PDB file of C-alpha atoms in Angstrom:
ATOM      1  CA  MET A   1       0.000   0.000   0.000  1.00 72.00           C
ATOM      2  CA  LYS A   2       2.810   2.424   0.909  1.00 86.00           C
ATOM      3  CA  ILE A   3       4.619   1.644  -2.357  1.00 92.00           C
ATOM      4  CA  ALA A   4       1.469   2.410  -4.350  1.00 94.00           C
ATOM      5  CA  SER A   5       1.102   5.635  -2.397  1.00 95.00           C
ATOM      6  CA  LEU A   6       4.666   6.640  -3.262  1.00 95.00           C
ATOM      7  CA  VAL A   7       4.050   5.885  -6.945  1.00 97.00           C
ATOM      8  CA  PHE A   8       0.977   8.132  -7.016  1.00 97.00           C
ATOM      9  CA  LEU A   9       2.817  10.854  -5.093  1.00 97.00           C
ATOM     10  CA  ILE A  10       5.576  10.773  -7.724  1.00 97.00           C
ATOM     11  CA  LEU A  11       2.939  10.911 -10.474  1.00 98.00           C
ATOM     12  CA  PHE A  12       1.437  13.919  -8.689  1.00 98.00           C
ATOM     13  CA  GLY A  13       4.848  15.597  -8.760  1.00 97.00           C
ATOM     14  CA  VAL A  14       5.416  14.807 -12.437  1.00 98.00           C
ATOM     15  CA  ILE A  15       1.991  15.986 -13.621  1.00 98.00           C
ATOM     16  CA  SER A  16       2.310  19.082 -11.414  1.00 98.00           C
ATOM     17  CA  LEU A  17       5.569  20.025 -13.162  1.00 98.00           C
ATOM     18  CA  ILE A  18       3.933  19.434 -16.542  1.00 98.00           C
ATOM     19  CA  HIS A  19       0.973  21.568 -15.492  1.00 98.00           C
ATOM     20  CA  LEU A  20       3.238  24.371 -14.300  1.00 98.00           C
ATOM     21  CA  TYR A  21       5.021  24.257 -17.642  1.00 98.00           C
ATOM     22  CA  PHE A  22       1.721  24.803 -19.451  1.00 97.00           C
ATOM     23  CA  CYS A  23       0.938  27.628 -17.003  1.00 96.00           C
ATOM     24  CA  TYR A  24       4.274  29.237 -17.881  1.00 96.00           C
ATOM     25  CA  LYS A  25       3.609  28.842 -21.620  1.00 95.00           C
ATOM     26  CA  GLU A  26       0.054  30.118 -21.053  1.00 93.00           C
ATOM     27  CA  ASN A  27      -1.287  27.139 -22.983  1.00 95.00           C
ATOM     28  CA  GLU A  28      -4.895  27.254 -21.811  1.00 92.00           C
ATOM     29  CA  LYS A  29      -5.989  24.016 -23.478  1.00 94.00           C
ATOM     30  CA  PHE A  30      -3.426  21.772 -21.812  1.00 96.00           C
ATOM     31  CA  ARG A  31      -3.459  23.792 -18.597  1.00 95.00           C
ATOM     32  CA  HIS A  32      -7.160  22.981 -18.256  1.00 94.00           C
ATOM     33  CA  VAL A  33      -6.581  19.318 -19.077  1.00 95.00           C
ATOM     34  CA  THR A  34      -3.748  18.772 -16.596  1.00 97.00           C
ATOM     35  CA  LYS A  35      -5.050  20.860 -13.674  1.00 96.00           C
ATOM     36  CA  PRO A  36      -7.557  18.392 -12.115  1.00 95.00           C
ATOM     37  CA  ILE A  37      -5.261  15.421 -12.762  1.00 97.00           C
ATOM     38  CA  CYS A  38      -2.757  16.776 -10.232  1.00 97.00           C
ATOM     39  CA  LEU A  39      -5.127  16.460  -7.259  1.00 97.00           C
ATOM     40  CA  PHE A  40      -6.486  13.189  -8.623  1.00 97.00           C
ATOM     41  CA  PHE A  41      -3.065  11.563  -8.176  1.00 98.00           C
ATOM     42  CA  LEU A  42      -2.571  13.227  -4.783  1.00 98.00           C
ATOM     43  CA  THR A  43      -5.949  11.877  -3.674  1.00 98.00           C
ATOM     44  CA  LEU A  44      -4.948   8.348  -4.719  1.00 97.00           C
ATOM     45  CA  ALA A  45      -1.655   8.717  -2.841  1.00 97.00           C
ATOM     46  CA  ALA A  46      -3.626   9.563   0.317  1.00 97.00           C
ATOM     47  CA  VAL A  47      -6.064   6.690  -0.242  1.00 97.00           C
ATOM     48  CA  PHE A  48      -3.265   4.120  -0.405  1.00 96.00           C
ATOM     49  CA  TYR A  49      -1.229   5.612   2.451  1.00 96.00           C
ATOM     50  CA  ALA A  50      -4.100   6.195   4.885  1.00 94.00           C
ATOM     51  CA  PRO A  51      -7.113   4.190   3.637  1.00 94.00           C
ATOM     52  CA  ARG A  52      -8.862   4.469   7.015  1.00 93.00           C
ATOM     53  CA  GLU A  53      -8.681   8.265   7.073  1.00 94.00           C
ATOM     54  CA  PRO A  54     -11.337   9.476   4.612  1.00 96.00           C
ATOM     55  CA  LEU A  55     -11.123  13.022   5.979  1.00 95.00           C
ATOM     56  CA  VAL A  56      -7.777  13.375   4.223  1.00 97.00           C
ATOM     57  CA  TYR A  57      -8.503  11.936   0.800  1.00 96.00           C
ATOM     58  CA  ILE A  58     -12.037  13.314   0.572  1.00 97.00           C
ATOM     59  CA  GLY A  59     -10.595  16.725   1.415  1.00 97.00           C
ATOM     60  CA  ALA A  60      -8.128  16.341  -1.456  1.00 97.00           C
ATOM     61  CA  LEU A  61     -10.902  15.127  -3.762  1.00 97.00           C
ATOM     62  CA  LEU A  62     -12.961  18.224  -2.954  1.00 97.00           C
ATOM     63  CA  GLY A  63      -9.902  20.263  -3.871  1.00 95.00           C
ATOM     64  CA  MET A  64      -9.946  18.599  -7.276  1.00 96.00           C
ATOM     65  CA  GLY A  65     -13.600  19.557  -7.637  1.00 95.00           C
ATOM     66  CA  GLY A  66     -12.779  23.129  -6.687  1.00 92.00           C
ATOM     67  CA  ASP A  67     -10.015  23.134  -9.307  1.00 93.00           C
ATOM     68  CA  ILE A  68     -12.509  22.203 -12.000  1.00 93.00           C
ATOM     69  CA  PHE A  69     -14.883  25.050 -11.091  1.00 91.00           C
ATOM     70  CA  LEU A  70     -12.034  27.565 -10.875  1.00 84.00           C
ATOM     71  CA  LEU A  71     -11.041  26.825 -14.444  1.00 86.00           C
ATOM     72  CA  ARG A  72     -13.741  29.440 -15.062  1.00 81.00           C
ATOM     73  CA  LYS A  73     -12.863  31.734 -12.160  1.00 68.00           C
ATOM     74  CA  LYS A  74     -13.994  34.810 -14.107  1.00 70.00           C
ATOM     75  CA  ASP A  75     -17.506  33.354 -13.820  1.00 78.00           C
ATOM     76  CA  LYS A  76     -18.649  34.436 -10.344  1.00 73.00           C
ATOM     77  CA  ILE A  77     -20.972  31.437  -9.942  1.00 82.00           C
ATOM     78  CA  CYS A  78     -18.150  28.999 -10.688  1.00 85.00           C
ATOM     79  CA  PHE A  79     -15.851  30.992  -8.411  1.00 79.00           C
ATOM     80  CA  PHE A  80     -18.445  30.781  -5.625  1.00 81.00           C
ATOM     81  CA  LEU A  81     -19.018  27.032  -6.072  1.00 87.00           C
ATOM     82  CA  GLY A  82     -15.282  26.412  -6.150  1.00 87.00           C
ATOM     83  CA  MET A  83     -14.875  28.271  -2.867  1.00 84.00           C
ATOM     84  CA  ILE A  84     -17.650  26.206  -1.264  1.00 89.00           C
ATOM     85  CA  LEU A  85     -15.924  22.958  -2.226  1.00 94.00           C
ATOM     86  CA  PHE A  86     -12.610  24.233  -0.908  1.00 93.00           C
ATOM     87  CA  ILE A  87     -14.200  25.386   2.362  1.00 92.00           C
ATOM     88  CA  VAL A  88     -15.725  21.944   2.948  1.00 94.00           C
ATOM     89  CA  GLY A  89     -12.370  20.373   2.131  1.00 96.00           C
ATOM     90  CA  HIS A  90     -10.607  22.627   4.638  1.00 95.00           C
ATOM     91  CA  ILE A  91     -13.185  21.743   7.281  1.00 93.00           C
ATOM     92  CA  LEU A  92     -12.325  18.082   6.722  1.00 95.00           C
ATOM     93  CA  TYR A  93      -8.622  18.905   7.046  1.00 97.00           C
ATOM     94  CA  PHE A  94      -9.453  20.763  10.266  1.00 93.00           C
ATOM     95  CA  ALA A  95     -11.262  17.718  11.641  1.00 90.00           C
ATOM     96  CA  ALA A  96      -8.286  15.554  10.640  1.00 94.00           C
ATOM     97  CA  ILE A  97      -5.604  17.662  12.307  1.00 93.00           C
ATOM     98  CA  SER A  98      -7.679  17.970  15.478  1.00 89.00           C
ATOM     99  CA  LYS A  99      -6.957  14.271  16.052  1.00 88.00           C
ATOM    100  CA  GLY A 100      -3.335  15.163  16.654  1.00 88.00           C
ATOM    101  CA  PHE A 101      -4.130  17.015  19.861  1.00 84.00           C
ATOM    102  CA  GLY A 102      -4.483  13.848  21.940  1.00 74.00           C
ATOM    103  CA  GLY A 103      -8.156  13.194  21.368  1.00 64.00           C
ATOM    104  CA  ALA A 104     -11.215  15.102  20.226  1.00 59.00           C
ATOM    105  CA  LEU A 105     -11.124  18.837  20.853  1.00 65.00           C
ATOM    106  CA  PRO A 106     -13.825  20.203  23.193  1.00 70.00           C
ATOM    107  CA  PHE A 107     -17.026  21.031  21.358  1.00 72.00           C
ATOM    108  CA  TYR A 108     -16.752  24.690  22.325  1.00 70.00           C
ATOM    109  CA  THR A 109     -13.503  24.906  20.329  1.00 73.00           C
ATOM    110  CA  TYR A 110     -15.447  24.457  17.111  1.00 73.00           C
ATOM    111  CA  LEU A 111     -18.059  26.995  18.239  1.00 78.00           C
ATOM    112  CA  ILE A 112     -15.335  29.548  18.979  1.00 78.00           C
ATOM    113  CA  VAL A 113     -13.715  28.983  15.581  1.00 78.00           C
ATOM    114  CA  ALA A 114     -17.050  29.206  13.759  1.00 77.00           C
ATOM    115  CA  GLY A 115     -18.032  32.334  15.670  1.00 81.00           C
ATOM    116  CA  GLY A 116     -14.651  33.942  15.054  1.00 78.00           C
ATOM    117  CA  LEU A 117     -14.857  33.260  11.327  1.00 80.00           C
ATOM    118  CA  LEU A 118     -18.335  34.784  11.182  1.00 81.00           C
ATOM    119  CA  VAL A 119     -17.246  37.918  13.052  1.00 82.00           C
ATOM    120  CA  ILE A 120     -14.211  38.388  10.769  1.00 78.00           C
ATOM    121  CA  ALA A 121     -16.323  37.816   7.651  1.00 76.00           C
ATOM    122  CA  VAL A 122     -18.809  40.487   8.740  1.00 79.00           C
ATOM    123  CA  ALA A 123     -16.065  42.928   9.767  1.00 79.00           C
ATOM    124  CA  LEU A 124     -14.258  42.639   6.420  1.00 75.00           C
ATOM    125  CA  TYR A 125     -17.397  42.723   4.277  1.00 77.00           C
ATOM    126  CA  PRO A 126     -17.593  46.530   3.814  1.00 77.00           C
ATOM    127  CA  VAL A 127     -14.122  46.429   2.258  1.00 71.00           C
ATOM    128  CA  THR A 128     -14.212  43.177   0.288  1.00 74.00           C
ATOM    129  CA  LYS A 129     -17.667  43.671  -1.200  1.00 74.00           C
ATOM    130  CA  LYS A 130     -16.079  46.255  -3.471  1.00 70.00           C
ATOM    131  CA  LEU A 131     -13.971  43.490  -4.987  1.00 69.00           C
ATOM    132  CA  ALA A 132     -16.389  40.609  -5.504  1.00 64.00           C
ATOM    133  CA  GLY A 133     -19.658  41.922  -4.161  1.00 67.00           C
ATOM    134  CA  GLY A 134     -22.514  40.167  -2.413  1.00 71.00           C
ATOM    135  CA  LEU A 135     -22.433  36.601  -1.164  1.00 72.00           C
ATOM    136  CA  THR A 136     -19.204  35.702  -2.980  1.00 73.00           C
ATOM    137  CA  SER A 137     -17.347  38.345  -0.980  1.00 77.00           C
ATOM    138  CA  PHE A 138     -18.794  37.149   2.325  1.00 80.00           C
ATOM    139  CA  ILE A 139     -17.916  33.511   1.627  1.00 81.00           C
ATOM    140  CA  GLY A 140     -14.475  34.617   0.505  1.00 79.00           C
ATOM    141  CA  ASN A 141     -13.940  36.352   3.851  1.00 83.00           C
ATOM    142  CA  ILE A 142     -14.794  33.147   5.703  1.00 85.00           C
ATOM    143  CA  TYR A 143     -12.547  31.163   3.395  1.00 87.00           C
ATOM    144  CA  MET A 144      -9.448  33.315   3.810  1.00 87.00           C
ATOM    145  CA  SER A 145      -9.984  33.538   7.572  1.00 89.00           C
ATOM    146  CA  LEU A 146     -10.253  29.754   7.739  1.00 91.00           C
ATOM    147  CA  LEU A 147      -6.846  29.444   6.075  1.00 92.00           C
ATOM    148  CA  VAL A 148      -5.293  31.612   8.782  1.00 89.00           C
ATOM    149  CA  VAL A 149      -6.991  29.609  11.547  1.00 90.00           C
ATOM    150  CA  LEU A 150      -5.714  26.330  10.124  1.00 93.00           C
ATOM    151  CA  LEU A 151      -2.218  27.758   9.785  1.00 93.00           C
ATOM    152  CA  GLY A 152      -2.467  28.538  13.504  1.00 91.00           C
ATOM    153  CA  PHE A 153      -3.584  24.995  14.304  1.00 92.00           C
ATOM    154  CA  GLY A 154      -0.545  23.631  12.466  1.00 94.00           C
ATOM    155  CA  ILE A 155       1.764  25.830  14.535  1.00 93.00           C
ATOM    156  CA  ALA A 156      -0.085  24.830  17.713  1.00 91.00           C
ATOM    157  CA  LEU A 157       0.286  21.127  16.906  1.00 91.00           C
ATOM    158  CA  ALA A 158       4.035  21.556  16.382  1.00 92.00           C
ATOM    159  CA  PHE A 159       4.360  23.072  19.874  1.00 90.00           C
ATOM    160  CA  VAL A 160       1.771  21.031  21.789  1.00 87.00           C
ATOM    161  CA  ASN A 161       2.620  17.551  20.516  1.00 84.00           C
ATOM    162  CA  GLN A 162       6.365  17.054  20.070  1.00 83.00           C
ATOM    163  CA  GLU A 163       5.752  13.607  18.600  1.00 88.00           C
ATOM    164  CA  HIS A 164       3.966  15.214  15.679  1.00 91.00           C
ATOM    165  CA  MET A 165       6.104  18.345  15.325  1.00 93.00           C
ATOM    166  CA  LEU A 166       6.964  17.562  11.694  1.00 95.00           C
ATOM    167  CA  SER A 167       3.293  17.124  10.789  1.00 96.00           C
ATOM    168  CA  GLY A 168       2.443  20.427  12.454  1.00 96.00           C
ATOM    169  CA  ILE A 169       5.215  22.290  10.648  1.00 97.00           C
ATOM    170  CA  LEU A 170       4.291  20.804   7.256  1.00 97.00           C
ATOM    171  CA  PHE A 171       0.606  21.574   7.871  1.00 97.00           C
ATOM    172  CA  ALA A 172       1.359  25.191   8.809  1.00 97.00           C
ATOM    173  CA  CYS A 173       3.649  25.652   5.787  1.00 98.00           C
ATOM    174  CA  GLY A 174       0.905  24.186   3.614  1.00 98.00           C
ATOM    175  CA  TYR A 175      -1.616  26.731   4.815  1.00 97.00           C
ATOM    176  CA  LEU A 176       0.836  29.587   4.443  1.00 97.00           C
ATOM    177  CA  SER A 177       1.267  28.507   0.812  1.00 98.00           C
ATOM    178  CA  PHE A 178      -2.516  28.240   0.441  1.00 96.00           C
ATOM    179  CA  PHE A 179      -2.952  31.787   1.716  1.00 95.00           C
ATOM    180  CA  ILE A 180      -0.358  33.099  -0.743  1.00 96.00           C
ATOM    181  CA  SER A 181      -1.958  31.224  -3.643  1.00 96.00           C
ATOM    182  CA  ASP A 182      -5.476  32.417  -2.901  1.00 90.00           C
ATOM    183  CA  THR A 183      -4.360  35.978  -2.289  1.00 91.00           C
ATOM    184  CA  ILE A 184      -2.820  36.020  -5.772  1.00 93.00           C
ATOM    185  CA  LEU A 185      -5.976  34.393  -7.166  1.00 85.00           C
ATOM    186  CA  THR A 186      -8.251  36.998  -5.570  1.00 83.00           C
ATOM    187  CA  LEU A 187      -6.154  39.973  -6.647  1.00 86.00           C
ATOM    188  CA  THR A 188      -5.750  38.791 -10.245  1.00 86.00           C
ATOM    189  CA  THR A 189      -9.447  37.938 -10.508  1.00 80.00           C
ATOM    190  CA  PHE A 190     -10.999  41.034  -8.959  1.00 79.00           C
ATOM    191  CA  VAL A 191      -8.312  43.743  -8.963  1.00 83.00           C
ATOM    192  CA  LYS A 192      -5.713  43.472 -11.726  1.00 87.00           C
ATOM    193  CA  ASP A 193      -4.658  40.557 -13.891  1.00 86.00           C
ATOM    194  CA  VAL A 194      -0.960  39.807 -14.419  1.00 88.00           C
ATOM    195  CA  LYS A 195       0.983  37.843 -16.997  1.00 91.00           C
ATOM    196  CA  ARG A 196       1.397  34.131 -16.173  1.00 91.00           C
ATOM    197  CA  ARG A 197      -0.827  34.507 -13.098  1.00 92.00           C
ATOM    198  CA  ASP A 198      -1.692  30.787 -13.122  1.00 93.00           C
ATOM    199  CA  LEU A 199       1.962  29.826 -12.755  1.00 96.00           C
ATOM    200  CA  TYR A 200       2.207  31.649  -9.424  1.00 96.00           C
ATOM    201  CA  ILE A 201      -1.238  30.583  -8.241  1.00 95.00           C
ATOM    202  CA  MET A 202      -0.740  26.919  -9.056  1.00 96.00           C
ATOM    203  CA  PHE A 203       2.835  26.681  -7.780  1.00 98.00           C
ATOM    204  CA  PHE A 204       1.811  27.744  -4.279  1.00 98.00           C
ATOM    205  CA  TYR A 205      -1.490  25.852  -4.466  1.00 97.00           C
ATOM    206  CA  LEU A 206       0.025  22.499  -5.474  1.00 98.00           C
ATOM    207  CA  LEU A 207       2.765  22.935  -2.878  1.00 98.00           C
ATOM    208  CA  ALA A 208       0.082  23.670  -0.277  1.00 98.00           C
ATOM    209  CA  GLU A 209      -2.041  20.622  -1.070  1.00 98.00           C
ATOM    210  CA  ALA A 210       1.005  18.340  -1.098  1.00 98.00           C
ATOM    211  CA  LEU A 211       2.268  19.625   2.267  1.00 98.00           C
ATOM    212  CA  ILE A 212      -1.163  19.356   3.890  1.00 98.00           C
ATOM    213  CA  VAL A 213      -1.967  15.869   2.624  1.00 98.00           C
ATOM    214  CA  VAL A 214       1.505  14.529   3.451  1.00 97.00           C
ATOM    215  CA  SER A 215       1.363  16.086   6.926  1.00 97.00           C
ATOM    216  CA  LEU A 216      -2.025  14.527   7.677  1.00 97.00           C
ATOM    217  CA  CYS A 217      -0.988  11.125   6.315  1.00 96.00           C
ATOM    218  CA  LEU A 218       2.087  11.156   8.555  1.00 95.00           C
ATOM    219  CA  LEU A 219      -0.050  12.282  11.475  1.00 94.00           C
ATOM    220  CA  LEU A 220      -2.870   9.758  11.154  1.00 92.00           C
ATOM    221  CA  ALA A 221      -1.575   6.670   9.339  1.00 81.00           C
TER     222      ALA A 221
END
């Protein structure tokens, strides 16, 4: 099982490099074709490494679904649906990393996180609605705030549980990369486009997904 996982992880790396090449060349046809395949191989790597941890590989699979919708990120409906899939995936990652804290976190922890995300989303809305407007902006606020929270949980795991320090560090680095990727995505979608934007977005995004999935597999398998 671990050998199969390694094979799919290598395939993920190879197809990711191919995809980044098409991003650099701005070849939209092959960029669209290769984009979802990257997370498909990463999902299979997680399935074979940690078959009893569906939170990890379903989270990666939802990322693949989000990738497909964001192929049309200029379409606000597709952008919104992509964000929803990513948010659900991040919630699954959150549930997965919580297992590293020596048992289930107290129920009030989830209430505090949910309440904090809601407060931040409302507070930022007057500013961000000028970028995306309406519900998309509000969901985007929750999404970006969730990335920061999960980055914090990775750092906390590294300090709280020395046995899983590596997993915590990889998880935190993954979410830092996610935040960078999605910041570039938001700015190039709603503020100003830049040449070869997808190269920068996808480099940090693929790095993020790989770090997160590997960290959770090491933590839970």
